[in-house]
mmCIF file of C-alpha atoms and ligand atoms in Angstrom:
data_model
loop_
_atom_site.group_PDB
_atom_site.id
_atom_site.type_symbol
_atom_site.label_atom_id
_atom_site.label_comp_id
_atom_site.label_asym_id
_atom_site.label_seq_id
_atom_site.Cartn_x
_atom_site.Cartn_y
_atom_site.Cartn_z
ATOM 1 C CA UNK A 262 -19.157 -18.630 -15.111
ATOM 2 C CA UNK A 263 -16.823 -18.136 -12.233
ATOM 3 C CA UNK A 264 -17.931 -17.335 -8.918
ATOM 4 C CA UNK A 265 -16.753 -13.471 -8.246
ATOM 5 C CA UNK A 266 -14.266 -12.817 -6.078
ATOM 6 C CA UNK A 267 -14.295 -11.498 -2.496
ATOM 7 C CA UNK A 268 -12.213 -9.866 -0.249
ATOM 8 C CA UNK A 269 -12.189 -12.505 2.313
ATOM 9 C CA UNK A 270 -11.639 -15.326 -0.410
ATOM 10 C CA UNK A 271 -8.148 -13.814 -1.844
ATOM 11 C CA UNK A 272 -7.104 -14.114 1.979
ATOM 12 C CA UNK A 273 -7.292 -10.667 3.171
ATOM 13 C CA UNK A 274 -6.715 -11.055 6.860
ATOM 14 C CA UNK A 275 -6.893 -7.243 8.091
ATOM 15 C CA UNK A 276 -5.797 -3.938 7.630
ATOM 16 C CA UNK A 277 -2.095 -3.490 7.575
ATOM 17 C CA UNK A 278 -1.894 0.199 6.879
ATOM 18 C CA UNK A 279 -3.795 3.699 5.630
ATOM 19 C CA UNK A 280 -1.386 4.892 2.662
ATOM 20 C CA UNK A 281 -1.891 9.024 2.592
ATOM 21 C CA UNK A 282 0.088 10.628 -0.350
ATOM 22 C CA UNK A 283 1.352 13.694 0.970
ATOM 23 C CA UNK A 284 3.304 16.920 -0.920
ATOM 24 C CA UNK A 285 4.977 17.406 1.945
ATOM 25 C CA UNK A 286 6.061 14.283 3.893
ATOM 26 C CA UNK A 287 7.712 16.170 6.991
ATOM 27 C CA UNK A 288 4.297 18.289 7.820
ATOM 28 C CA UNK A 289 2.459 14.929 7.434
ATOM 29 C CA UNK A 290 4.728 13.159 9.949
ATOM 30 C CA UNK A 291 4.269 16.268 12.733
ATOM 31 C CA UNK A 292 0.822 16.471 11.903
ATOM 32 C CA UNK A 293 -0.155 12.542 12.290
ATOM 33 C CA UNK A 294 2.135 12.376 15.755
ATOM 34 C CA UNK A 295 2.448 9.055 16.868
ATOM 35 C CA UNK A 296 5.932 7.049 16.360
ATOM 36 C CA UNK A 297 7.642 6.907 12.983
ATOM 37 C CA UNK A 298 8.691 2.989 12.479
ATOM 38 C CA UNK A 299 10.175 3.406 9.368
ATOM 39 C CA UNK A 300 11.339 6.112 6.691
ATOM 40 C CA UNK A 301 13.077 5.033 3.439
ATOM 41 C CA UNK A 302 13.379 5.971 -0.600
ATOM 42 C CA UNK A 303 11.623 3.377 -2.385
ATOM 43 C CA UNK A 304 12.982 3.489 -6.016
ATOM 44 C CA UNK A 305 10.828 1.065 -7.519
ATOM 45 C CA UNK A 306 7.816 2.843 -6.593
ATOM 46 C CA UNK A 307 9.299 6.243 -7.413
ATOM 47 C CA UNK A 308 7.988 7.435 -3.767
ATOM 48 C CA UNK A 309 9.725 7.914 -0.130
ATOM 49 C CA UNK A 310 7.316 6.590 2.530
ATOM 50 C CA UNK A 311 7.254 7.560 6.433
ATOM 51 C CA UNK A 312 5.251 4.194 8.567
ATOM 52 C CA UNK A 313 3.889 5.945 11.201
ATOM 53 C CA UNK A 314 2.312 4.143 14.037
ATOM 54 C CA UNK A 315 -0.939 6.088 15.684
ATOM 55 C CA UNK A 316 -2.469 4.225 18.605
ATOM 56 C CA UNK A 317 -3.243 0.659 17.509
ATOM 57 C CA UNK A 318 -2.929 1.734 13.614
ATOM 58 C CA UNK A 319 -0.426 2.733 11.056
ATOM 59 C CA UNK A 320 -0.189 5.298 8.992
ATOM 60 C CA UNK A 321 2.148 5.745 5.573
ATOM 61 C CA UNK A 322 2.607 8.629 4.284
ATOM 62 C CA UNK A 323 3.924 9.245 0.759
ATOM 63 C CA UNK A 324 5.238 11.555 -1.440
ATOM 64 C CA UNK A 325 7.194 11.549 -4.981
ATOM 65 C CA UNK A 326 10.892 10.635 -4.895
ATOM 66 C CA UNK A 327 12.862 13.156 -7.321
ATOM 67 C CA UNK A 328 11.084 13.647 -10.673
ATOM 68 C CA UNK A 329 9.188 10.104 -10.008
ATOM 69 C CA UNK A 330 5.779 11.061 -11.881
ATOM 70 C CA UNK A 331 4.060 7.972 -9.610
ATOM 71 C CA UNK A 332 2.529 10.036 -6.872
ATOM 72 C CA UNK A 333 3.178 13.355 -8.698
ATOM 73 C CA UNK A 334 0.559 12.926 -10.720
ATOM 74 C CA UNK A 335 -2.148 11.839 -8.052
ATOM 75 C CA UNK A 336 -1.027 14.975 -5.950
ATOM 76 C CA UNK A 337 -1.594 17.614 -9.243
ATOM 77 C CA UNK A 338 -5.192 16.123 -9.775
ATOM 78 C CA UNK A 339 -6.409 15.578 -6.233
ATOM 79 C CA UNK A 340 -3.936 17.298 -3.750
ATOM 80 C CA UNK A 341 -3.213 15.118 -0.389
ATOM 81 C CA UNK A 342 -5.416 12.633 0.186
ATOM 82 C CA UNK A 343 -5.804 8.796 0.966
ATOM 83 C CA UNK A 344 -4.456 6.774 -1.782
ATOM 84 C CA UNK A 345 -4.670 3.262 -0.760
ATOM 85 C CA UNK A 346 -5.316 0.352 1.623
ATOM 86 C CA UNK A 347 -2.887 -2.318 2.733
ATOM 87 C CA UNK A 348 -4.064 -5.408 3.440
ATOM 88 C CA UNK A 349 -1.741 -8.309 5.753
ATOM 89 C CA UNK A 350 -2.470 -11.862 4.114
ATOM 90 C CA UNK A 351 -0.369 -14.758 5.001
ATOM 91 C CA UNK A 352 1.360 -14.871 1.346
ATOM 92 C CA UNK A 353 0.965 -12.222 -1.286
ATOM 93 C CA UNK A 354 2.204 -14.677 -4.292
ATOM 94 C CA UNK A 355 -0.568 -17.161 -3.274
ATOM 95 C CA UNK A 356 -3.041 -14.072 -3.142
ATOM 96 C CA UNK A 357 -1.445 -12.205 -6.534
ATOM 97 C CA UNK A 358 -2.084 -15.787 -7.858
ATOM 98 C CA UNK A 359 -5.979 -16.481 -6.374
ATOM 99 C CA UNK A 360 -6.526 -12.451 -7.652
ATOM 100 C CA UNK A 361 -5.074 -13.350 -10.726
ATOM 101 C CA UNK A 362 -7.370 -16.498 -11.524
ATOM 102 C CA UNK A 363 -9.982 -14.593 -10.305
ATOM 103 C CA UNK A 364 -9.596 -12.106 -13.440
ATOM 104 C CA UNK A 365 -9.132 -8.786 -11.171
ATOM 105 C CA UNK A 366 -6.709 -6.477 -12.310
ATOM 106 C CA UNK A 367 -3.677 -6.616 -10.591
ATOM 107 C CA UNK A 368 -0.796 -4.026 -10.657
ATOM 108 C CA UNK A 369 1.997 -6.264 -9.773
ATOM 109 C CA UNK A 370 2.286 -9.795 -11.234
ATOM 110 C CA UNK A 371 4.843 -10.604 -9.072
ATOM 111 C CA UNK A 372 5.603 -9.497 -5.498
ATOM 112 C CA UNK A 373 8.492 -7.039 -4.444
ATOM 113 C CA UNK A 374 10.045 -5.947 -1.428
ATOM 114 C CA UNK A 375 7.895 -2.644 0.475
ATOM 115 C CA UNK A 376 8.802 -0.059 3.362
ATOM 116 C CA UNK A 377 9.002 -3.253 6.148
ATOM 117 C CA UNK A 378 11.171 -5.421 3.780
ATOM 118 C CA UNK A 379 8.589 -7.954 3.185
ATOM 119 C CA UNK A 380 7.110 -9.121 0.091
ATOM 120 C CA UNK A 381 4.198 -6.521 -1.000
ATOM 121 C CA UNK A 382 2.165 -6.165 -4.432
ATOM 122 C CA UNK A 383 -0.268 -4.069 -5.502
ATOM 123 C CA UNK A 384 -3.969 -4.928 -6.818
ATOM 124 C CA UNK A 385 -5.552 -1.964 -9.343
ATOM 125 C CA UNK A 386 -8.174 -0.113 -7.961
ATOM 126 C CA UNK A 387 -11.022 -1.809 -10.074
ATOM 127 C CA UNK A 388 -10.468 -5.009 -8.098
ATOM 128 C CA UNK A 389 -11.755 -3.298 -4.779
ATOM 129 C CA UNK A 390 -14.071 -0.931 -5.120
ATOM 130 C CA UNK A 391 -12.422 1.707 -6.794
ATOM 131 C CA UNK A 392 -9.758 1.699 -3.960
ATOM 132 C CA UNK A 393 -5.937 1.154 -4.870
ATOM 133 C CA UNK A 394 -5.152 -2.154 -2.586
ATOM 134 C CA UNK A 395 -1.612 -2.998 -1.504
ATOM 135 C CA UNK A 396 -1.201 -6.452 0.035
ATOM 136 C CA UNK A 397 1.607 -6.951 2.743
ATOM 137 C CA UNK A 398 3.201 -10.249 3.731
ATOM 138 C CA UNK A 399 2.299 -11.272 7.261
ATOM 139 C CA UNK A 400 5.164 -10.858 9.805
ATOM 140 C CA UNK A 401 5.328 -12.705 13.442
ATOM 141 C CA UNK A 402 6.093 -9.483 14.488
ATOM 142 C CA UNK A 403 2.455 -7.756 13.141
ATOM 143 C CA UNK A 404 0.444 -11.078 14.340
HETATM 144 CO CO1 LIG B 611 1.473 1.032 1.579
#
């Protein structure tokens, strides 16, 4: 049997971001303050995503793009709320892969390109804790 994995062992090195889906992203983005580093549509996730940075942290706030029924559906059941946790490790296809022989669940096989343009992926919920887990490539300029 294969030792279960952990957290620290599929390179996790610390929180990147709090993702908040949000029905309304403007309110979100007065409410939360702070400095918004970046704002774009995000097709491939069917969401538009504010980064905004609150002290030492970050904040992302999303919120359906068009029709998308990604965050849609997560709004209608549980109104705003947090919806997951980013993670910075040094390179998500080396994680995806550890996560993957690891037998966790992932929800991207293969990484794609998120709201900083760097390579992101997402691991399902059951492989943390019930708590839908985004892992962000490292950047010199977040180290
Ligand atoms: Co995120």
């Amino acid at each position: 049997m294969r030792a279960p994995a952990t957290l620290e062992s599929l390179g996790l090195l610390r929180l990147h971001h709090i993702g908040i889906a949000v029905a309304d992203l403007d309110a979100a983005i007065d409410r939360a303050g702070g400095v918004v580093e970046v704002r774009a549509e995000l097709p491939d996730q069917g969401v538009v995503a504010a980064a905004v940075r609150v002290g030492a942290s970050e904040l992302e706030f999303v919120t359906p793009l068009g029709e998308s029924p990604a965050i849609r559906r997560f709004l209608e059941r549980r109104g705003d709320g947090l919806h997951h946790l980013a993670w910075e490790v040094a390179d998500v296809g080396d994680t995806l892969a550890r996560a993957a022989a690891a037998g966790l669940r992932l929800i991207d096989t293969e990484p794609r390109t998120g709201l900083h343009g760097v390579p992101i992926a997402f691991l399902h919920p059951s492989a943390a804790g019930g708590v839908l887990t985004e892992l962000v490539q490292q950047t010199p300029a977040h180290t």
